Short mmCIF file of C-alpha atoms in Angstrom, two decimals:
data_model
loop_
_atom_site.label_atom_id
_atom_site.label_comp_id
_atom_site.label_asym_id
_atom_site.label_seq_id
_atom_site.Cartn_x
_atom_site.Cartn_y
_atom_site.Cartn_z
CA UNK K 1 18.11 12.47 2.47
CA UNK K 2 16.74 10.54 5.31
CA UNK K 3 13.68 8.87 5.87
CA UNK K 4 11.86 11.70 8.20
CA UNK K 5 12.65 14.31 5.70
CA UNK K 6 10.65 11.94 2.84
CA UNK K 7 6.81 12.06 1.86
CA UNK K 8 4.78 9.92 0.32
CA UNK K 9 2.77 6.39 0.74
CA UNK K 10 5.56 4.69 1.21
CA UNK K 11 7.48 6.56 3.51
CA UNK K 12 4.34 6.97 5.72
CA UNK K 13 3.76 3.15 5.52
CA UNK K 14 7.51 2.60 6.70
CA UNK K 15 7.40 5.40 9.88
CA UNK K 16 3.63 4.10 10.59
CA UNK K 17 5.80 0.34 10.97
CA UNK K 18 3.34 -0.90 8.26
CA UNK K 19 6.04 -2.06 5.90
CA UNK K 20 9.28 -3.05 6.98
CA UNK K 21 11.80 -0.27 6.42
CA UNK K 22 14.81 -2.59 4.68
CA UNK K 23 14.85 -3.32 0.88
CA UNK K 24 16.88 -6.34 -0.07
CA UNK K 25 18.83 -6.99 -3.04
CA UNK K 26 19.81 -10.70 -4.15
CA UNK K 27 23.50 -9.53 -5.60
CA UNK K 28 24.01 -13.05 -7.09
CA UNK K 29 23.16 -17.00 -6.98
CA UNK K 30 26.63 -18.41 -7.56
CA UNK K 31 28.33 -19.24 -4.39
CA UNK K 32 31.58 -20.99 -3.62
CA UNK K 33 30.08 -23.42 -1.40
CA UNK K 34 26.79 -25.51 -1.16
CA UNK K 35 25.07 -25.58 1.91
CA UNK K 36 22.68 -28.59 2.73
CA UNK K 37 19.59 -25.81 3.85
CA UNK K 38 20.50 -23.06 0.75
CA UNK K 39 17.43 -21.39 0.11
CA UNK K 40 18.88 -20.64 -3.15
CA UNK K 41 20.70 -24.03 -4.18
CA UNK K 42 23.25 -21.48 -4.72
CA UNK K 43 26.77 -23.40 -5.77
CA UNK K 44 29.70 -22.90 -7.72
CA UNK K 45 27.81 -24.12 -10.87
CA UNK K 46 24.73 -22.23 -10.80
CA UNK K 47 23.95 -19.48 -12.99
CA UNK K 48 25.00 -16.08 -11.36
CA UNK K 49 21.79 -14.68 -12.16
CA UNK K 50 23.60 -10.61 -11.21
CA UNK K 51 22.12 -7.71 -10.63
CA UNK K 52 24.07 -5.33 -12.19
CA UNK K 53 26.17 -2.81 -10.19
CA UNK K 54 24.04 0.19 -12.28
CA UNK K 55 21.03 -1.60 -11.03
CA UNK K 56 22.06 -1.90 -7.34
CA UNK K 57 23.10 1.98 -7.34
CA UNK K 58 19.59 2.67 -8.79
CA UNK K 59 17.73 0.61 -6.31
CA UNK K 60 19.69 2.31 -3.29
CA UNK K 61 19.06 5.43 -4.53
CA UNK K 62 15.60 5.12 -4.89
CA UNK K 63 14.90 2.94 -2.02
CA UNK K 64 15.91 6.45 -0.08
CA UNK K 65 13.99 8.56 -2.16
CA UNK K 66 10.93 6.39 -1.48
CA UNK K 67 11.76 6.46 2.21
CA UNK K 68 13.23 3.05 2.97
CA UNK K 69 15.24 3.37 5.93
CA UNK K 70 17.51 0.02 4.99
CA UNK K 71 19.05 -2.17 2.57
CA UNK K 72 20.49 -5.66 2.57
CA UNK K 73 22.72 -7.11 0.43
CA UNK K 74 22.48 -11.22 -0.52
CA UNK K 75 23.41 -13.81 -2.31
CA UNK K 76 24.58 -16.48 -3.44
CA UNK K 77 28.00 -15.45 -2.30
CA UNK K 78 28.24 -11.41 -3.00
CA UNK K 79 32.04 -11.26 -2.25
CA UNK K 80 32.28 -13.28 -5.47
CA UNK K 81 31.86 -10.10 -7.26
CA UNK K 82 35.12 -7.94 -7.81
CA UNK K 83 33.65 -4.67 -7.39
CA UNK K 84 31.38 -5.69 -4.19
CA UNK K 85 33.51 -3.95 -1.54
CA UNK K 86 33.74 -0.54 -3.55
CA UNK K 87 29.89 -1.13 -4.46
CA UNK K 88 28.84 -1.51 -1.16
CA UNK K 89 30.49 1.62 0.36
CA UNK K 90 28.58 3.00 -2.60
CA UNK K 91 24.96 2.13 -1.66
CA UNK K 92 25.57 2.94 1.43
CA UNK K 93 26.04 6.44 0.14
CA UNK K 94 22.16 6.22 0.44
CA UNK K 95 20.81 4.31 3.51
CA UNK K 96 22.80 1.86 5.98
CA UNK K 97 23.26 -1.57 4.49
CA UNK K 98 23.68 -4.90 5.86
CA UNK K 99 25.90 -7.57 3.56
CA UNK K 100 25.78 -11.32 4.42
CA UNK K 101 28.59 -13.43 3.44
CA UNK K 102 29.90 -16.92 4.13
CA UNK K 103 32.95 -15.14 5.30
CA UNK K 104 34.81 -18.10 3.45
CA UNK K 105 37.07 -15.95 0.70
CA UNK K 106 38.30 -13.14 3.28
CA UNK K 107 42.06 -13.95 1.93
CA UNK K 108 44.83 -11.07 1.74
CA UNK K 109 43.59 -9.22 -1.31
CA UNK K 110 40.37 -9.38 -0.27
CA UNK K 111 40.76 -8.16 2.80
CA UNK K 112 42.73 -5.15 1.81
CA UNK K 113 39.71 -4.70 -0.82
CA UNK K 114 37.15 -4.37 1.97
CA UNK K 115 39.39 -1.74 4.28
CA UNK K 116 37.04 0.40 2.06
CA UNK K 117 34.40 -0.26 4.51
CA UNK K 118 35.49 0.80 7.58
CA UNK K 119 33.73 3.34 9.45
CA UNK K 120 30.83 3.13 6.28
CA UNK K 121 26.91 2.08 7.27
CA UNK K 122 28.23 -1.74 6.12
CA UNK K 123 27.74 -4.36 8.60
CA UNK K 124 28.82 -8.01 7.16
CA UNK K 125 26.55 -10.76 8.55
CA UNK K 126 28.37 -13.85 8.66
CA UNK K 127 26.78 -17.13 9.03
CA UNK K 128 28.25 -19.40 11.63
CA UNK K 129 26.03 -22.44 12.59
CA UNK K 130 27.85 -24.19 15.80
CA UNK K 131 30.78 -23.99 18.03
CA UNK K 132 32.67 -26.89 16.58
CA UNK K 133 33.76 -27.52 13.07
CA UNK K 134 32.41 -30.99 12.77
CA UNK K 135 28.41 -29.82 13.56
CA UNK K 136 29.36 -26.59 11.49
CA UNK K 137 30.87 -27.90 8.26
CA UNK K 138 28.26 -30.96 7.75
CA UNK K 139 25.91 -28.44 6.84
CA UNK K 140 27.86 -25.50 5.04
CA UNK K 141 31.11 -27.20 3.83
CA UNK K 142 34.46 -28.25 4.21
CA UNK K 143 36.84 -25.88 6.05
CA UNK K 144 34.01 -23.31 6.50
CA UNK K 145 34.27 -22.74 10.46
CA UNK K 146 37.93 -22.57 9.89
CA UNK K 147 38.13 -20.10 7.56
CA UNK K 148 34.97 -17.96 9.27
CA UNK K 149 36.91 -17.54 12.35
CA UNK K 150 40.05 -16.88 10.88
CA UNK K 151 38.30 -14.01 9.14
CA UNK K 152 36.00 -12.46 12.04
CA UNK K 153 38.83 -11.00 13.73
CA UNK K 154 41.11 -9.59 10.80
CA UNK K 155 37.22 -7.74 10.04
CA UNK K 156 36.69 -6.58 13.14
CA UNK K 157 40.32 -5.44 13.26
CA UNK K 158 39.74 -3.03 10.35
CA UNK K 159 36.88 -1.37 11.77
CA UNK K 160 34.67 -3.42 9.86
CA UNK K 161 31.24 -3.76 11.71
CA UNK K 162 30.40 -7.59 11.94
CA UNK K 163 27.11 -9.41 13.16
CA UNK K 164 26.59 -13.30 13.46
CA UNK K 165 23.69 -15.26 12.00
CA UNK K 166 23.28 -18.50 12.87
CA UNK K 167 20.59 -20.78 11.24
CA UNK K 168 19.86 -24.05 12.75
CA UNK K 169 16.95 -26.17 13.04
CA UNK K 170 17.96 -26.52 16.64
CA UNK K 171 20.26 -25.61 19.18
CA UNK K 172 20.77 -26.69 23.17
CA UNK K 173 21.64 -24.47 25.72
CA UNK K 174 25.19 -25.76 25.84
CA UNK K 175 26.01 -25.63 22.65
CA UNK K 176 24.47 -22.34 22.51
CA UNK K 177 26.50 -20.87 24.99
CA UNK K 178 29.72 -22.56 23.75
CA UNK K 179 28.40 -20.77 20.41
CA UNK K 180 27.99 -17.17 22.36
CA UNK K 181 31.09 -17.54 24.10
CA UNK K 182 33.18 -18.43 20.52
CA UNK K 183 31.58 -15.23 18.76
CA UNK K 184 32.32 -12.76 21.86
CA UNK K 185 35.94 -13.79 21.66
CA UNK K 186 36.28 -13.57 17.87
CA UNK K 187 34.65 -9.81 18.51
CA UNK K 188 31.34 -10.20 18.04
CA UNK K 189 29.20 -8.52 21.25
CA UNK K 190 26.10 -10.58 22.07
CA UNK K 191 23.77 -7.68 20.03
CA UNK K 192 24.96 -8.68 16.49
CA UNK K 193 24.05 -12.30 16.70
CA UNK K 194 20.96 -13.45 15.27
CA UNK K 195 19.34 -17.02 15.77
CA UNK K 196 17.32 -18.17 12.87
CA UNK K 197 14.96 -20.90 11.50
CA UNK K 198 16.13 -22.97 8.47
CA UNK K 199 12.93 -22.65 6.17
CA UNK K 200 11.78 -25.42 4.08
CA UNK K 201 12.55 -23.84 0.88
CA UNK K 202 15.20 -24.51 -1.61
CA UNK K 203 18.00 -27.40 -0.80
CA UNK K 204 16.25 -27.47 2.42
CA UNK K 205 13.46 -29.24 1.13
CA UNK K 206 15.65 -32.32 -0.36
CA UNK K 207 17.16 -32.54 3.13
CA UNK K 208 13.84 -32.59 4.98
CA UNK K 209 15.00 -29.94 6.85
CA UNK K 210 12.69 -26.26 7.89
CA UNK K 211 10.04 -24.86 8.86
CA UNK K 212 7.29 -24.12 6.59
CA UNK K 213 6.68 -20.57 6.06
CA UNK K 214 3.72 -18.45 3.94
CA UNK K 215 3.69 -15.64 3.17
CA UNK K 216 2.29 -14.30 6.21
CA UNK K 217 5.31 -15.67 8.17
CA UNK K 218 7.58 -13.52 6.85
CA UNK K 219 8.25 -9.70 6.83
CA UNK K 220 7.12 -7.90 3.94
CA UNK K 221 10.18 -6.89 2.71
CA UNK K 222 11.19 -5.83 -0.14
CA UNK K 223 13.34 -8.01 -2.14
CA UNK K 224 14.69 -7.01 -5.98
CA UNK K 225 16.29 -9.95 -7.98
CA UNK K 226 17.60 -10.12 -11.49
CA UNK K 227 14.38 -11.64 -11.98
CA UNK K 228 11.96 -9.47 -10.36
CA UNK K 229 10.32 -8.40 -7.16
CA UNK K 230 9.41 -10.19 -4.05
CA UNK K 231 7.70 -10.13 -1.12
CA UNK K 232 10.50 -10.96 0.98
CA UNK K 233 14.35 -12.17 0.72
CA UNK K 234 13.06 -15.78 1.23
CA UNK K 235 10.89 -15.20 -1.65
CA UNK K 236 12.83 -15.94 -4.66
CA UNK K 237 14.22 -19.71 -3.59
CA UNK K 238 15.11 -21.97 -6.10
CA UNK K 239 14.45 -25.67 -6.05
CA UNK K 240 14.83 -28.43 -8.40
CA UNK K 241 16.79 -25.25 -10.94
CA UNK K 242 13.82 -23.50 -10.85
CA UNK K 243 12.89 -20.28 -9.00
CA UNK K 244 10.03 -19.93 -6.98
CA UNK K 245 7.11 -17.51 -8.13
CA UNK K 246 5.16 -18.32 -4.99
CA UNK K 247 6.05 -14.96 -3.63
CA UNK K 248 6.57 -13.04 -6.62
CA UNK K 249 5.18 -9.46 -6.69
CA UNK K 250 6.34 -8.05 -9.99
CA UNK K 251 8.64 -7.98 -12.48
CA UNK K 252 9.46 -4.77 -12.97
CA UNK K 253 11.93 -3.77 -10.64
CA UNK K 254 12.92 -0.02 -12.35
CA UNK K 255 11.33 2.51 -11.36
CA UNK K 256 11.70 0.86 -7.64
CA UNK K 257 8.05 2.40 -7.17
CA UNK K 258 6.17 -0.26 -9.04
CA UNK K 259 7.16 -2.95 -6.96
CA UNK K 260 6.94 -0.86 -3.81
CA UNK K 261 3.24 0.27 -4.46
CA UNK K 262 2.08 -3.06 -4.84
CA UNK K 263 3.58 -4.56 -1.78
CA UNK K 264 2.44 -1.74 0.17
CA UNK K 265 -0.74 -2.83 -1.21
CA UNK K 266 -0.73 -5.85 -0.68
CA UNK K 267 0.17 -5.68 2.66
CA UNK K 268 -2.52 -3.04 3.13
CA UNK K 269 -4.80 -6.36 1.83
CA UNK K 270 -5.95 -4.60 -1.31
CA UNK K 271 -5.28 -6.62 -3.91
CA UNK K 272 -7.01 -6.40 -7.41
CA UNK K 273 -8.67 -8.81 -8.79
CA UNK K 274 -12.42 -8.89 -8.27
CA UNK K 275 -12.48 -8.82 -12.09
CA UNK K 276 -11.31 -12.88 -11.68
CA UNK K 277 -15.11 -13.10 -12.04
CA UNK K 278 -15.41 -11.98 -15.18
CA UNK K 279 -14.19 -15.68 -16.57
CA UNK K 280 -11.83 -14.70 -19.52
CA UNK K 281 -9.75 -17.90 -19.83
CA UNK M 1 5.28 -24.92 -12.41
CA UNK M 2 7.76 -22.41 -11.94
CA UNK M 3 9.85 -20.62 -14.22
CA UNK M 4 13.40 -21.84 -15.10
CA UNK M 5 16.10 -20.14 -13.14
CA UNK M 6 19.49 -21.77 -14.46
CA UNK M 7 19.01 -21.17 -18.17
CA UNK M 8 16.30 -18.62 -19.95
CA UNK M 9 16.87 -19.61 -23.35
CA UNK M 10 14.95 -23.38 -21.93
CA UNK M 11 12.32 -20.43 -20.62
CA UNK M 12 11.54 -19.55 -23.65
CA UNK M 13 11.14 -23.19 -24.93
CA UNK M 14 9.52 -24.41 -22.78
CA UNK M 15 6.21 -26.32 -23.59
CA UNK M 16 4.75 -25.21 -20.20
CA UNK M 17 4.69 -21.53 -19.78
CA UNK M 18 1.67 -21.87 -17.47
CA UNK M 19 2.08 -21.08 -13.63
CA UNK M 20 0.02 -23.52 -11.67
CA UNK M 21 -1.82 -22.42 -8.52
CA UNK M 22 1.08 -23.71 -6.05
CA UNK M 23 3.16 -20.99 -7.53
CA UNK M 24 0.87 -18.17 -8.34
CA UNK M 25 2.55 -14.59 -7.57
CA UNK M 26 0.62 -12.76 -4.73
CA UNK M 27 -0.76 -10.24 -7.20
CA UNK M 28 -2.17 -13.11 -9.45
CA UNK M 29 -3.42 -15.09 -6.63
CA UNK M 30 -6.87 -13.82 -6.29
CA UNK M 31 -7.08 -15.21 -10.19
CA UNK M 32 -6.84 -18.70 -8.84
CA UNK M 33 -9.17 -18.68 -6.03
CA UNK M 34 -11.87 -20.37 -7.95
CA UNK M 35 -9.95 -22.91 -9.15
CA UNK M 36 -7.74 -23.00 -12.45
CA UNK M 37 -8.45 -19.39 -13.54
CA UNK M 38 -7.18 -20.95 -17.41
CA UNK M 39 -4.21 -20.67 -19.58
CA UNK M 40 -4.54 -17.05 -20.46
CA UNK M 41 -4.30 -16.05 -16.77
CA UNK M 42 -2.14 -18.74 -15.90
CA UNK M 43 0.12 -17.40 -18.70
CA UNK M 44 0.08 -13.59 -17.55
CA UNK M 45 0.32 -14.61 -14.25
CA UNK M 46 4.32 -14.75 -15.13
CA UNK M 47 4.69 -11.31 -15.09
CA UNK M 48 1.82 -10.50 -11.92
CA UNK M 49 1.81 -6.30 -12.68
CA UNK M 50 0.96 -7.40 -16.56
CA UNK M 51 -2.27 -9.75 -15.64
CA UNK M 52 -3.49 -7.17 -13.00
CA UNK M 53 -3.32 -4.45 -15.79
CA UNK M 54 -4.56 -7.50 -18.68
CA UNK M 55 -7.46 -8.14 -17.31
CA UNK M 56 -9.58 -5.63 -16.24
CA UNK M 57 -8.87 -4.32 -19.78
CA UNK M 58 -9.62 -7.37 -21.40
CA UNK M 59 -12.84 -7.86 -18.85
CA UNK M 60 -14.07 -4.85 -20.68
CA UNK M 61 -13.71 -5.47 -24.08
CA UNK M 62 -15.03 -9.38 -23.93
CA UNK M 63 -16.64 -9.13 -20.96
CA UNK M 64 -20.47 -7.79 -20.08
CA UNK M 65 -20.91 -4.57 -21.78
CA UNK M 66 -23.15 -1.69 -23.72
CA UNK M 67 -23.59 -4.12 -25.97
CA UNK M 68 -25.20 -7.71 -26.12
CA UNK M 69 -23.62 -11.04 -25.36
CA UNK M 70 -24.33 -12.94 -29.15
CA UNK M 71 -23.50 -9.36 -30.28
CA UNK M 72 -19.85 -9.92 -29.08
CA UNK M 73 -19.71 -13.47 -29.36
CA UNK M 74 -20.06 -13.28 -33.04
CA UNK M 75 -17.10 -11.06 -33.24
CA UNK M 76 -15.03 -12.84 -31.12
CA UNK M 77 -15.40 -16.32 -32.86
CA UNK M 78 -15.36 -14.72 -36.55
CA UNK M 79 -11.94 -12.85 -35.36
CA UNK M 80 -10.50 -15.59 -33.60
CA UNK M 81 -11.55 -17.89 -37.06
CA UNK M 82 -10.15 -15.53 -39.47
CA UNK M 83 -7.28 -15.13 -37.52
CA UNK M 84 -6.68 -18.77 -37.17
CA UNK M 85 -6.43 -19.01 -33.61
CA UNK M 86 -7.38 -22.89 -32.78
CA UNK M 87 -7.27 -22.14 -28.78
CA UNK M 88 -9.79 -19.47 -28.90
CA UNK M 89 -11.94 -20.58 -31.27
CA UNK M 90 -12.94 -23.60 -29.36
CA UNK M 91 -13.12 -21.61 -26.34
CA UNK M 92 -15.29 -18.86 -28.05
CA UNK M 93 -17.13 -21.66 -29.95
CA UNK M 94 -18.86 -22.60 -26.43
CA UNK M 95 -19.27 -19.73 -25.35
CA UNK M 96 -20.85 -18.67 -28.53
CA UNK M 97 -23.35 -21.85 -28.22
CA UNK M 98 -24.23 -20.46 -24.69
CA UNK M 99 -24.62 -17.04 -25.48
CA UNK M 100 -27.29 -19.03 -27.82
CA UNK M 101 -25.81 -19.12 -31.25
CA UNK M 102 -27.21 -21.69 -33.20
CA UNK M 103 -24.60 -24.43 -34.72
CA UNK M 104 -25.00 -23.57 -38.39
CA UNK M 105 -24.21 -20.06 -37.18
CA UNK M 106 -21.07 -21.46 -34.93
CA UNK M 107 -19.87 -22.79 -38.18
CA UNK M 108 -20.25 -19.74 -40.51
CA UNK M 109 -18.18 -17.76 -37.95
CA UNK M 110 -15.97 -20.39 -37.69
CA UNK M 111 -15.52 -20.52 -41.65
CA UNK M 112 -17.16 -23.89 -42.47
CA UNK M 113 -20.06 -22.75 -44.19
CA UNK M 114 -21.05 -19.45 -45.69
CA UNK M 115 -22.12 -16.29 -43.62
CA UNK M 116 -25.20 -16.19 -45.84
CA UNK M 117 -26.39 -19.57 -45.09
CA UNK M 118 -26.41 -18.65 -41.53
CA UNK M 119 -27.15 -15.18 -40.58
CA UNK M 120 -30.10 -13.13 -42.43
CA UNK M 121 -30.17 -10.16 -39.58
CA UNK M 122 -28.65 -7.10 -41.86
CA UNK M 123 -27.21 -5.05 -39.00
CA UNK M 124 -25.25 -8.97 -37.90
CA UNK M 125 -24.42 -9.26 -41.81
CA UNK M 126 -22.85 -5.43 -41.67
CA UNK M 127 -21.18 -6.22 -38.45
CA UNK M 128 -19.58 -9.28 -40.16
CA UNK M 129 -18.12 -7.32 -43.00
CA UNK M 130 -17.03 -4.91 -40.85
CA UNK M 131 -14.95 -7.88 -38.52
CA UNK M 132 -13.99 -9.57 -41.84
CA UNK M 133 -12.29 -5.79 -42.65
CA UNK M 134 -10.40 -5.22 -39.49
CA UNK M 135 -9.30 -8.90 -38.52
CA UNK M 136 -8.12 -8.98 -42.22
CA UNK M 137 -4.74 -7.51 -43.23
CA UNK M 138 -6.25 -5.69 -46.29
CA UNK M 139 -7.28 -1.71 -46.40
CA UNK M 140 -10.18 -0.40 -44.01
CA UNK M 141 -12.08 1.82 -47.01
CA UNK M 142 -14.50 4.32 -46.23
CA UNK M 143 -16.91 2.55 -47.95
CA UNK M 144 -16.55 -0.28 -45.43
CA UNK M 145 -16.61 2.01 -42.50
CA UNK M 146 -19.69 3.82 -44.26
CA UNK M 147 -21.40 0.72 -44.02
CA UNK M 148 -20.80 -0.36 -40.58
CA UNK M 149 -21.89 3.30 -39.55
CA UNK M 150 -25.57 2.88 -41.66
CA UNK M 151 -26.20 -0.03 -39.26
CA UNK M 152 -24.82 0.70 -35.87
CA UNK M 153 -24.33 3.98 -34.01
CA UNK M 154 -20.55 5.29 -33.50
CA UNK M 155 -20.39 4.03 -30.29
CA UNK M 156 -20.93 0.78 -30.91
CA UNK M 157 -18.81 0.58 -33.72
CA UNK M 158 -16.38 1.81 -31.09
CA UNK M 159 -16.45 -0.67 -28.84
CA UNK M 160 -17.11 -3.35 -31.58
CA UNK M 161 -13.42 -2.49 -33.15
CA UNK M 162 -11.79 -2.76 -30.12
CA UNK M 163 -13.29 -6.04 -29.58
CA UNK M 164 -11.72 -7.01 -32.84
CA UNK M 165 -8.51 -5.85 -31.51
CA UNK M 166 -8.78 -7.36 -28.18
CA UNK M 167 -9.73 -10.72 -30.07
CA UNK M 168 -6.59 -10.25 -31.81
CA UNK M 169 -4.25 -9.68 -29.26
CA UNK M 170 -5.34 -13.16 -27.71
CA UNK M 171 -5.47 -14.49 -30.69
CA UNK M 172 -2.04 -14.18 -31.63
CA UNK M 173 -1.03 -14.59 -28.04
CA UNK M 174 -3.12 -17.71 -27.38
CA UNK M 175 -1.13 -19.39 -31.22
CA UNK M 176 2.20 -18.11 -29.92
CA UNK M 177 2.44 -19.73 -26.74
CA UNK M 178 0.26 -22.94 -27.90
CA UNK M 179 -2.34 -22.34 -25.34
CA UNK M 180 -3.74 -25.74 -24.17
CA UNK M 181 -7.82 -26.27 -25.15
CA UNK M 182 -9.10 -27.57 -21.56
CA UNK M 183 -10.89 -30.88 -21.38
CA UNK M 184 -14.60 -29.52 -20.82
CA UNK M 185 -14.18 -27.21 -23.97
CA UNK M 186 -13.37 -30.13 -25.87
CA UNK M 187 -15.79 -32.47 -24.41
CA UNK M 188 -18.07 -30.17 -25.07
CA UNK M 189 -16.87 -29.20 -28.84
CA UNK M 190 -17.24 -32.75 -28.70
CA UNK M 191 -21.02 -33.13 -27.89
CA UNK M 192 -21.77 -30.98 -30.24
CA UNK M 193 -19.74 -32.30 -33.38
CA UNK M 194 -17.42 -28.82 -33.85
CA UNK M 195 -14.29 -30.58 -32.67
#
């Protein structure tokens, strides 16, 4: 199935470029590392929070039926998951998924785990912050730039497709070039890295790091937790152990319709609630 | 306040179940744009798709209607006093005294003196049997549904059930998750010596 042979509201809303095509899916919380900017506080203690491989399938599935043209796959640290490699050349049975990962746990058996990829809709976006390991690892963790560059290459070898995210609050020309030049000689072309914001939710906010963003900052896209439906994949932060509702849409996640509807509706600016007048407390 | 994301069994108990406005789901926003939109919303507003659905429902059934405001007032504090419900008996109880119940009659609804000494209107008397009936847990006769009919027409005793069901859905919902009486009810509850 593909997007232009799909009707409906939402389909129309997605080709018309009034909702944003990708539907993300926050795999886990848990991570093996604890960056200072997490929007998650995601860390080897947290509760893993899953959404269940059944669930995952389900959402893919209907994300294409809907007429999504694109999923994304987040975390917490996905790769912690066993079955993630095998699950991800599943989903992207349905639409063309991007993964991201800290890249950090690419070890043999992993790697010959994710040859299941190659050639598959799957790109992995790995975060790397700067060019030198120092800069990097102060705000992601010990070892991290080490182990991210020792794993680009044995990626790209397999055919895996690989982009770059980097998230920084700032970044100088120089070091941005020394950056450019490190991820074009681990494989990476110039197209698959992405320069982003840290945003002032989650750990970030303890570090006094980010930019504030509301909700009309950020892309209206779909994001399906363990915990419900949001209005974007920087929707359901946690801080202080507890998860944001800020930019909660729903609960219900299953059928994938109800929370699609009422994003598209709220993004068309029709949200109920006149009846708010009405004063039952 | 925000929901607990490291351990649901402290979710569910935990004394605050409320969502304040600095974390109000977009779909429950427009709930908060006067100001605290109150524990009931503030409760729903947990799961957003529920509250939207709640409360145009329960806008209907307790809200302006068919049929007159003392009308549903008196079934909505007799319900809520039968039923035991603290929180929405004091919120009713004000809104009762608005809707221009007189305090004798606030109190017979509420259980502290008898219906009789209160309320001499025999289509209010039938309608209290009748709420006594359904709020109760006993048998709904057809003598007692006889009687309601001699005094109001079917579609009012329609609409006047529901209420009692409506009522009771809050009711039990508003005990369950200890639903906080705000400070101007009791102020007011207060004022009028019905604390």
């Amino acid at each position: 199935m593909t997007a232009s042979t799909v009707d409906g509201p939402i389909a129309g809303a997605v080709a018309e470029g009034t909702l944003p095509g990708r539907v993300w899916m926050y795999a886990n919380y848990h991570c093996n590392i604890a960056c200072v900017y997490c929007l998650t506080e995601s860390g080897p203690r947290v509760a893993p929070r899953v959404l269940d491989a059944q669930a995952m399938l389900d959402v893919a599935r209907q994300a294409a039926e809907l007429g999504f043209t694109d999923l994304g796959v987040t975390g917490g640290e996905i790769f912690l998951r066993p079955e993630m490699p095998d699950l991800l050349a599943e989903i992207s049975r349905h639409l063309p998924v991007i993964a991201l990962t800290n890249a950090t746990l690419f070890q043999r058996r992993l790697l010959d785990r994710i040859d299941v990829l190659a050639g598959l809709p799957v790109a992995l976006q790995i975060s790397l912050d700067r060019p030198d390991a120092d800069a990097n690892d102060a705000m992601r963790a010990p070892d991290n730039f080490a182990k991210v560059v020792a794993a680009i290459p044995e990626l790209v070898a397999r055919g895996i497709s690989v982009r770059i995210a980097t998230t920084v609050e700032s970044i100088d020309d120089v070091e941005l070039d020394r950056l450019c030049a490190l991820h074009r000689g681990l494989g990476v072309p110039d197209e698959d890295h992405v320069i982003r914001p840290i945003v002032a939710r989650g750990r970030a906010i303890d570090h006094g790091l980010g930019v504030g963003a509301v909700v009309t900052d950020l892309p209206a896209e779909l994001t399906i937790t363990a915990d419900g439906a949001f209005w974007s994949p920087f929707g359901p932060t946690v801080h202080g152990g507890l998860l944001d509702t800020d930019l909660l849409i729903t609960r219900t996640t299953a059928p994938l319709s109800v929370p699609a509807k009422a994003l598209l509706r709220l993004v068309e600016g029709q949200p109920r609630g006149a009846d708010s007048a009405l004063n039952i407390r | 306040m925000r929901a607990l994301a490291e351990d649901h069994s402290d979710l569910d108990h935990h004394s605050d179940l409320l969502v304040g406005p600095d974390q109000a789901p977009l779909l429950a926003r427009p709930y908060y744009a006067s100001g605290d939109p109150g524990p009931i919303v503030a409760a729903l507003a947990q799961v957003p798709e529920l509250l939207e659905t709640a409360m145009p429902f329960l806008g209907a059934a307790l809200g302006p209607s068919g049929i007159d405001w003392r009308t549903k007032e008196i079934v909505i504090v007799r319900t809520s006093a039968l039923a035991g419900c603290r929180y929405c008996v004091q919120a009713h109880t004000v809104v009762a005294l608005d809707a221009g119940l007189s305090l004798d009659e606030v109190r017979a609804l509420r259980t502290d003196i008898a219906v009789a000494d209160a309320f001499t209107d025999p289509r209010e008397l039938a309608l209290l049997d009748w709420v006594d009936v359904v709020a109760g847990s006993g048998p709904v006769t057809d003598d007692a549904r006889a009687a309601v009919r001699r005094r109001w027409a079917g579609h009012e005793v329609v609409e006047l059930t529901a209420l009692v069901g409506a009522t009771l859905l809050l009711n039990r919902f508003a005990t369950a998750l200890a639903l906080p009486t705000g400070p101007d009810t009791t102020a007011r509850l207060a004022t009028e010596g019905l604390s």
